[in-house]
Coordinates of C-alpha atoms and ligand atoms in Angstrom, one line a residue:
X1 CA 10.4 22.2 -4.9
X2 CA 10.0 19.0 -6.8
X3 CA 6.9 17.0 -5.5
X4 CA 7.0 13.4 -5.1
X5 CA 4.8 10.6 -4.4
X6 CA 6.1 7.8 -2.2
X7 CA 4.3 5.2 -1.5
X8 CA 4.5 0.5 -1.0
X9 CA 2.7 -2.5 -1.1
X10 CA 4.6 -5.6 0.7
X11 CA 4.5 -8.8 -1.6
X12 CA 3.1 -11.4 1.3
X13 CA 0.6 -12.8 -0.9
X14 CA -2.4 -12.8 -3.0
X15 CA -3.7 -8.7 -4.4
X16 CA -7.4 -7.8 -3.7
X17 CA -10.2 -5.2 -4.5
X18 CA -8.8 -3.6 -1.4
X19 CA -5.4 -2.8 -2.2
X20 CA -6.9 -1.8 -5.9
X21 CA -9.8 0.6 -5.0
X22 CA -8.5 1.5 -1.4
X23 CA -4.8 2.0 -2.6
X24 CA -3.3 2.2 -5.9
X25 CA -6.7 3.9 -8.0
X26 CA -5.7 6.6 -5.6
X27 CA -2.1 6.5 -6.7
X28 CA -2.6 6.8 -9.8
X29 CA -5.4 9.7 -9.4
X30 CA -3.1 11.5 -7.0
X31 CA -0.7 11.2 -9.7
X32 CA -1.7 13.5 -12.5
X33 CA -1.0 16.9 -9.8
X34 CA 2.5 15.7 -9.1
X35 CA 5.9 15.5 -10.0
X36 CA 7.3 11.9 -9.7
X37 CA 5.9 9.1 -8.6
X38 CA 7.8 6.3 -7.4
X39 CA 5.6 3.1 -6.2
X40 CA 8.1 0.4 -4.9
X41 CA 7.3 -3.2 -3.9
X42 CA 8.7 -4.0 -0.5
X43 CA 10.5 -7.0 -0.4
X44 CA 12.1 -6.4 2.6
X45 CA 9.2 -5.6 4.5
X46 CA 7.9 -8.9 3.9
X47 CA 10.3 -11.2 5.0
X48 CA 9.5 -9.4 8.9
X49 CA 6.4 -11.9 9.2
X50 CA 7.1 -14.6 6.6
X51 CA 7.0 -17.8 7.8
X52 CA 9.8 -18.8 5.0
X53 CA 11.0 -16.9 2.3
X54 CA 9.8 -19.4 -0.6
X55 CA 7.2 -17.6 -2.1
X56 CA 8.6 -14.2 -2.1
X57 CA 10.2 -14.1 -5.4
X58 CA 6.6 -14.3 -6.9
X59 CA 4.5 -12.3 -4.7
X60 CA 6.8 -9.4 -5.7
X61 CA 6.0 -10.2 -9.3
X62 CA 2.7 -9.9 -8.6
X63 CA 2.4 -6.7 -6.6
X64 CA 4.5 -5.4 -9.8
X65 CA 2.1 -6.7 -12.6
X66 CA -0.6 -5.5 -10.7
X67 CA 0.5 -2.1 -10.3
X68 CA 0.6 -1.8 -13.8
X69 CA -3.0 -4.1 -14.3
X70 CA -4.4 -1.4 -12.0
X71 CA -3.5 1.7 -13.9
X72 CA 0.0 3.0 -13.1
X73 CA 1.7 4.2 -16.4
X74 CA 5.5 2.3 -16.1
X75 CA 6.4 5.0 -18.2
X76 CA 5.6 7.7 -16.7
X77 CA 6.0 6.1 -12.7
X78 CA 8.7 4.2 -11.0
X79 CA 7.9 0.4 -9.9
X80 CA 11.0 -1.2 -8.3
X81 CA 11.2 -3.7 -5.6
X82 CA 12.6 -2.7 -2.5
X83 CA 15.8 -4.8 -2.6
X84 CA 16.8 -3.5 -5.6
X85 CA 18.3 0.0 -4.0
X86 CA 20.4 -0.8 -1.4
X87 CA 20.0 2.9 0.0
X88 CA 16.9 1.6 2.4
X89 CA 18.9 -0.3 5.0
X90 CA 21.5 1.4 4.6
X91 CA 19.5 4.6 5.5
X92 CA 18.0 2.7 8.5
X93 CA 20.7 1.9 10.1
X94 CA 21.6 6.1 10.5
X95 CA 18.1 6.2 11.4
X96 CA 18.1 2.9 13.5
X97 CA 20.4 5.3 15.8
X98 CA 19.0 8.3 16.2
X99 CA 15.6 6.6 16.8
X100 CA 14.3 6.2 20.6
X101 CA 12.9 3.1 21.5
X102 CA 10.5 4.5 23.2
X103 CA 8.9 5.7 20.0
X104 CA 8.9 2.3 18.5
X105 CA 7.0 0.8 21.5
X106 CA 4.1 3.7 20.5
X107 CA 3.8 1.5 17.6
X108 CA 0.2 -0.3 17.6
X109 CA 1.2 -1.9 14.4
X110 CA 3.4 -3.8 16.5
X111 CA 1.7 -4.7 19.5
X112 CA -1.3 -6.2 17.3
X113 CA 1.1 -8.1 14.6
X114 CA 3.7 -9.3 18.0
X115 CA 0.2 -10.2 19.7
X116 CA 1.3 -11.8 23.5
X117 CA 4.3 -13.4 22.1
X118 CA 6.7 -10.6 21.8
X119 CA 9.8 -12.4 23.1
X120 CA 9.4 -14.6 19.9
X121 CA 8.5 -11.4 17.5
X122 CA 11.1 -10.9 15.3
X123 CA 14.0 -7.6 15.4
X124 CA 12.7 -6.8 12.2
X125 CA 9.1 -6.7 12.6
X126 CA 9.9 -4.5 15.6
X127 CA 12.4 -1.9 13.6
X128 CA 10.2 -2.2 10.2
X129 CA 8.5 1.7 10.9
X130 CA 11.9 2.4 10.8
X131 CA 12.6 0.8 7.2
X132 CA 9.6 2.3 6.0
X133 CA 10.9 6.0 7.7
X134 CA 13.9 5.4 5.3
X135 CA 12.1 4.3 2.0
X136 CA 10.3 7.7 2.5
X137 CA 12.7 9.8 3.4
X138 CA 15.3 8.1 0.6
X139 CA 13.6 9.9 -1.9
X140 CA 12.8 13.0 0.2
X141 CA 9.0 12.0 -0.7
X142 CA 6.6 14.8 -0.1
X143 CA 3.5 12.8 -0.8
X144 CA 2.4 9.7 1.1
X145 CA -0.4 7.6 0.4
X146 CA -1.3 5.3 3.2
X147 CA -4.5 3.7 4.8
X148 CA -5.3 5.2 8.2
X149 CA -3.4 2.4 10.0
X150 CA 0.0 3.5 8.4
X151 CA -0.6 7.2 9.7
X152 CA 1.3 6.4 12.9
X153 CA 4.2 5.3 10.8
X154 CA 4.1 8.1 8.2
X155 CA 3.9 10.4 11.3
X156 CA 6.9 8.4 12.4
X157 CA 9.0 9.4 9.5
X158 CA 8.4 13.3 10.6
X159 CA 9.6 12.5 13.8
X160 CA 12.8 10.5 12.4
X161 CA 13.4 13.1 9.7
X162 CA 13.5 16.2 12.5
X163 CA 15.7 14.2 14.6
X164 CA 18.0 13.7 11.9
X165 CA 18.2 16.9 11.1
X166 CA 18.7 18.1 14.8
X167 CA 21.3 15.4 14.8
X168 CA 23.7 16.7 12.3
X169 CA 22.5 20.3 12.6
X170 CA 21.2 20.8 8.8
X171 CA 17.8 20.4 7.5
X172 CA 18.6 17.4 5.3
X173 CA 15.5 16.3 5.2
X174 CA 11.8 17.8 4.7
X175 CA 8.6 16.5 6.3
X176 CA 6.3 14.2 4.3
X177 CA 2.8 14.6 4.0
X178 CA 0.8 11.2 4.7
X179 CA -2.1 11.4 2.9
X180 CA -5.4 9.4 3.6
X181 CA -7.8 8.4 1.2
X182 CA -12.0 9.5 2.5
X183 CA -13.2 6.9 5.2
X184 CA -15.7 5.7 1.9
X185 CA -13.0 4.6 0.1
X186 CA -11.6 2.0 2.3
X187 CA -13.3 -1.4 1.4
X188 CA -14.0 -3.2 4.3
X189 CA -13.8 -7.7 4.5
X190 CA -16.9 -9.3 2.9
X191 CA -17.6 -11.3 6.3
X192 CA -17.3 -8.4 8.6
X193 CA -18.3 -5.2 7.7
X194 CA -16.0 -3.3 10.6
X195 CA -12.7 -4.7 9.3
X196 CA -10.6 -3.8 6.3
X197 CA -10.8 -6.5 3.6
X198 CA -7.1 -7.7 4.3
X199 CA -4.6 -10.6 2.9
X200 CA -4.3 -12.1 6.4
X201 CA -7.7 -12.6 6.8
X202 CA -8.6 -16.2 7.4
X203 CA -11.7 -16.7 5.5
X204 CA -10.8 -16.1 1.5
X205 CA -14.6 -15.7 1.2
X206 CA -14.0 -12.0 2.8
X207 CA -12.1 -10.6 0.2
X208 CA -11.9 -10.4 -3.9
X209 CA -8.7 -11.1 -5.6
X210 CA -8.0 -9.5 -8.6
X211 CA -7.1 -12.8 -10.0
X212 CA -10.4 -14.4 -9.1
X213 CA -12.4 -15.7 -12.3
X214 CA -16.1 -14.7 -12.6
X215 CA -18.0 -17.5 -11.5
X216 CA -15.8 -16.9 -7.8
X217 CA -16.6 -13.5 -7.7
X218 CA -19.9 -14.2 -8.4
X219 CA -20.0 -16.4 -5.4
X220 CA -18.0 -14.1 -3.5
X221 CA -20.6 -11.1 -3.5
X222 CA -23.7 -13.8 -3.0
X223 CA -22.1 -14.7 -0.2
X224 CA -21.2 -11.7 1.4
X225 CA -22.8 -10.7 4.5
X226 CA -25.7 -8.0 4.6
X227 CA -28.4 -7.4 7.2
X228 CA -32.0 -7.9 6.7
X229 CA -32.9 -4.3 6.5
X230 CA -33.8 -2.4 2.9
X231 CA -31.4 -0.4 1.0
X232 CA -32.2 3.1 2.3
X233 CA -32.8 6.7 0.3
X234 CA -29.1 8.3 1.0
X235 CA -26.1 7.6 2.7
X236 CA -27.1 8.9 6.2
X237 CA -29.1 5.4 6.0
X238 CA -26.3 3.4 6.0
X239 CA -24.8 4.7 9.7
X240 CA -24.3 1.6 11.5
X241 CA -24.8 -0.8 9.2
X242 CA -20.7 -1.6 8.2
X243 CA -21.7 -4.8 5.5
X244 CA -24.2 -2.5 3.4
X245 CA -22.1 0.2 3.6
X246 CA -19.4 -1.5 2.0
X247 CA -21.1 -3.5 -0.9
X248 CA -22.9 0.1 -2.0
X249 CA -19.3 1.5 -1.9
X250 CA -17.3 -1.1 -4.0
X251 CA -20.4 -0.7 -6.6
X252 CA -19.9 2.9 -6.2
X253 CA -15.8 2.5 -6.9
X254 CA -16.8 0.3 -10.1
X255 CA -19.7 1.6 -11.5
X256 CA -18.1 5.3 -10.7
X257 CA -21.7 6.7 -9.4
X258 CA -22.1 8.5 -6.1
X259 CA -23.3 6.2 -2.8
X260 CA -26.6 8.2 -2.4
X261 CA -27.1 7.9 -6.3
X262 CA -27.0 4.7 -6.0
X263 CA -29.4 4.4 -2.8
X264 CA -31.9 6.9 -4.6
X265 CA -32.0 4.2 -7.1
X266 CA -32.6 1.0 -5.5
X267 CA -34.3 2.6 -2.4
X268 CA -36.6 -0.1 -0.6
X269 CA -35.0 -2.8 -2.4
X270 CA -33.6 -6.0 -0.8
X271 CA -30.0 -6.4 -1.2
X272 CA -30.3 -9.3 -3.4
X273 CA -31.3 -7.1 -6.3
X274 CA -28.1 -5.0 -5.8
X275 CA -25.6 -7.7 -5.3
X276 CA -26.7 -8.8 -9.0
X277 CA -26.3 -5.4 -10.1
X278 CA -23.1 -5.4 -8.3
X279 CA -21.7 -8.5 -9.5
X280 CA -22.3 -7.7 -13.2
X281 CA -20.6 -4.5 -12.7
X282 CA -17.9 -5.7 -11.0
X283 CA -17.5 -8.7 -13.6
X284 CA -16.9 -6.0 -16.0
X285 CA -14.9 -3.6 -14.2
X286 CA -12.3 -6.5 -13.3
X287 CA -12.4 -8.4 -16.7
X288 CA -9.0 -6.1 -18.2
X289 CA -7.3 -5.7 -14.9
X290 CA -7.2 -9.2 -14.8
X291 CA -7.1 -9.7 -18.2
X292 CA -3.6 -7.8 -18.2
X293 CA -2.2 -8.9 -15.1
X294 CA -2.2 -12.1 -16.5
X295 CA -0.7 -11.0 -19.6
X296 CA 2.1 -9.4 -17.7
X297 CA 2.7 -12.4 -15.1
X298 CA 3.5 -13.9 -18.7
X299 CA 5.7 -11.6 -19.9
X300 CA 8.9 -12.0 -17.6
X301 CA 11.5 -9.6 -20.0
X302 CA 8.3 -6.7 -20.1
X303 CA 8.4 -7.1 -16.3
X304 CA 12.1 -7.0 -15.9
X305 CA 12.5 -3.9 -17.9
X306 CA 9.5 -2.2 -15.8
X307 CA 11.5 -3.2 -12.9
X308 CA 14.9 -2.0 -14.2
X309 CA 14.0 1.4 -15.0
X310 CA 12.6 1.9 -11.7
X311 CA 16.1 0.6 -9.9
X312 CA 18.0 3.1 -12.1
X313 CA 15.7 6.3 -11.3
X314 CA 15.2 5.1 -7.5
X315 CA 19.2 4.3 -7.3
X316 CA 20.2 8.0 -8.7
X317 CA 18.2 9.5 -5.9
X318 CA 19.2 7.4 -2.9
X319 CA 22.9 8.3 -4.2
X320 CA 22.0 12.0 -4.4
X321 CA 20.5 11.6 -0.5
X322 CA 23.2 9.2 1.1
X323 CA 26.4 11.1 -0.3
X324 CA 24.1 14.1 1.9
X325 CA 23.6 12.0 4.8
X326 CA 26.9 10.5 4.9
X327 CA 28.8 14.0 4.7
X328 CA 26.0 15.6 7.2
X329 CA 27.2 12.4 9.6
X330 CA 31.0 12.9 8.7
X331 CA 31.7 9.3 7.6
X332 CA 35.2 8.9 6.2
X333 CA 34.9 9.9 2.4
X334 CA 34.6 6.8 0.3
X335 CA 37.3 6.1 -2.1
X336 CA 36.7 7.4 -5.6
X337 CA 34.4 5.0 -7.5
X338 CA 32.7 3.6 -4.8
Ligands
LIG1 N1 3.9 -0.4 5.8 C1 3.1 -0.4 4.6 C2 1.9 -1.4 4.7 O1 2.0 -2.4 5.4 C3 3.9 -0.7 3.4 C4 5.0 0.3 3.3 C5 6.4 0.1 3.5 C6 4.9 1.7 2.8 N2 7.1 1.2 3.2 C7 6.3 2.2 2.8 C8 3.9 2.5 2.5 C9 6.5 3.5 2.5 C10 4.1 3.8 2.2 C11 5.4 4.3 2.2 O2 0.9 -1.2 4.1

């Protein structure tokens, strides 16, 4: 069986350390054991809590650029924007009627984005786990990289993808694997240690772009919170104490050294000391990420062909899936050539 890595970011705005180190460094890792890769940007996705679609066309060039600052090999993966393949609302809408809506009220995604106002929330917002069953199970994706608050979704894709085939009575689809990076890897906001460094997040002193020039990341990590305490001898020391945690971490993901090698080194030290260490390292780490993202943001044909090839390869398998689905449903036969 072929193996294939699945996996999205939605263009809604500026790309930090987070999605870098938390997400796509474990793409492209994950990558070298498997198959295909297809890494789409989703467009669609976004529009479910824009407030107007005027910045979209850009925040998707972004999330492409940066996939490709951060590592991912156009060549040898597939970046497309979701849009592009038509096959992911089409898919939905099978799905959108097989699916119980008592499962989509499960959704905490929902209830936290919807907050008290969910007679004003959006259809899309609520269907969206539904979207994202169908950009999974489009390409039959065995592999899915996700942060732990997309397991429910991911999960939710199983549950679509056995109804479906219960439905028509033929295993048209196979189960995909979410798969979760180590609690260490997810890097957390830089004013609150206990939640994840996040785009939404009203305070752009809590997270790094990967756009930021030096002298703001600078200020960024001198700014970030810490507690009073020294750094301690090993990891078990840092139990409870979310900030610290998190700026040993990030210099762990950039300076590629294990947390307690870190804390055997600076032991008893005050965390000014390591957030100059940190800084420099992180200065360096960032300098051709950003360096080539900018190069790229430049370089609209380079983009455009990145972003072509990845249409064409995602567009030949939706066909492959939807000519199954639409026989296993029994829709009329289209006419020839269409
Ligand atoms: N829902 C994901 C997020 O907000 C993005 C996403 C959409 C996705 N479709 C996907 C992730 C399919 C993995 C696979 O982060």
């Amino acid at each position: 069986m072929t193996t294939r890595i699945l996996s999205g970011v939605r263009p809604t705005g500026n790309i930090h350390l987070g999605n870098y180190l938390g997400a796509i460094q474990n793409w492209v890792s994950m990558s070298h054991n498997i198959d295909e890769h297809l890494f789409c940007i989703v467009d669609q996705h976004a529009l479910t809590t824009a407030e107007d679609a005027s910045d979209l066309y850009n925040h998707t060039r972004l999330i492409a650029a940066a996939y490709v600052a951060c590592g991912i090999d156009p060549d040898k993966s597939y970046i497309f924007a979701q849009s592009h393949v038509p096959g992911h609302t089409e898919l939905a809408w099978y799905f959108n009627c097989i699916t119980p809506l008592g499962w989509l009220n499960r959704m905490t995604q929902f209830k936290d984005k919807a907050g008290k106002n969910k007679e004003h929330a959006n259809l899309g917002l609520y269907a969206y786990p539904v979207l994202m069953a169908a950009d999974i199970l489009l390409y039959k994706a065995t592999h899915v990289p996700v942060g732990e608050d997309q397991k429910q979704h991911v999960e939710l894709a199983r549950d679509i993808a056995h109804a479906f085939n219960n439905f028509v009575k033929c295993d048209v689809f196979t189960l995909p694997e979410p798969v979760i990076p180590e609690q260490n890897a997810r890097i957390m906001s830089l004013r609150d240690g206990t939640k994840k460094m996040s785009k939404s997040d009203i305070s752009d002193y809590s997270r790094i772009h990967l756009l930021d020039d030096e002298d703001t990341l600078a200020i960024k990590i001198r700014k970030a919170k810490t507690d009073m305490d020294p750094i301690p001898d090993s990891k078990e020391g840092l139990v409870d104490r979310p900030e610290a945690k998190n700026l040993i971490g990030i210099y762990a993901a950039v300076s590629n050294q294990t947390v307690d090698a870190i804390c055997t080194t600076f032991e008893g030290q005050t965390f000014s000391a390591l957030k100059a260490t940190l800084t420099d390292a992180l200065i360096e780490h960032l300098r051709p990420i950003r360096e080539k993202l900018t190069l790229l943001l430049d370089d609209k044909s380079e983009l455009d062909r990145i972003l072509a090839r990845g249409a064409d390869r995602a567009n030949e398998l939706a066909a492959i899936s939807l000519n199954e689905v639409r026989s296993s449903l029994n829709l009329y036969p289209r006419p020839k050539g269409q």
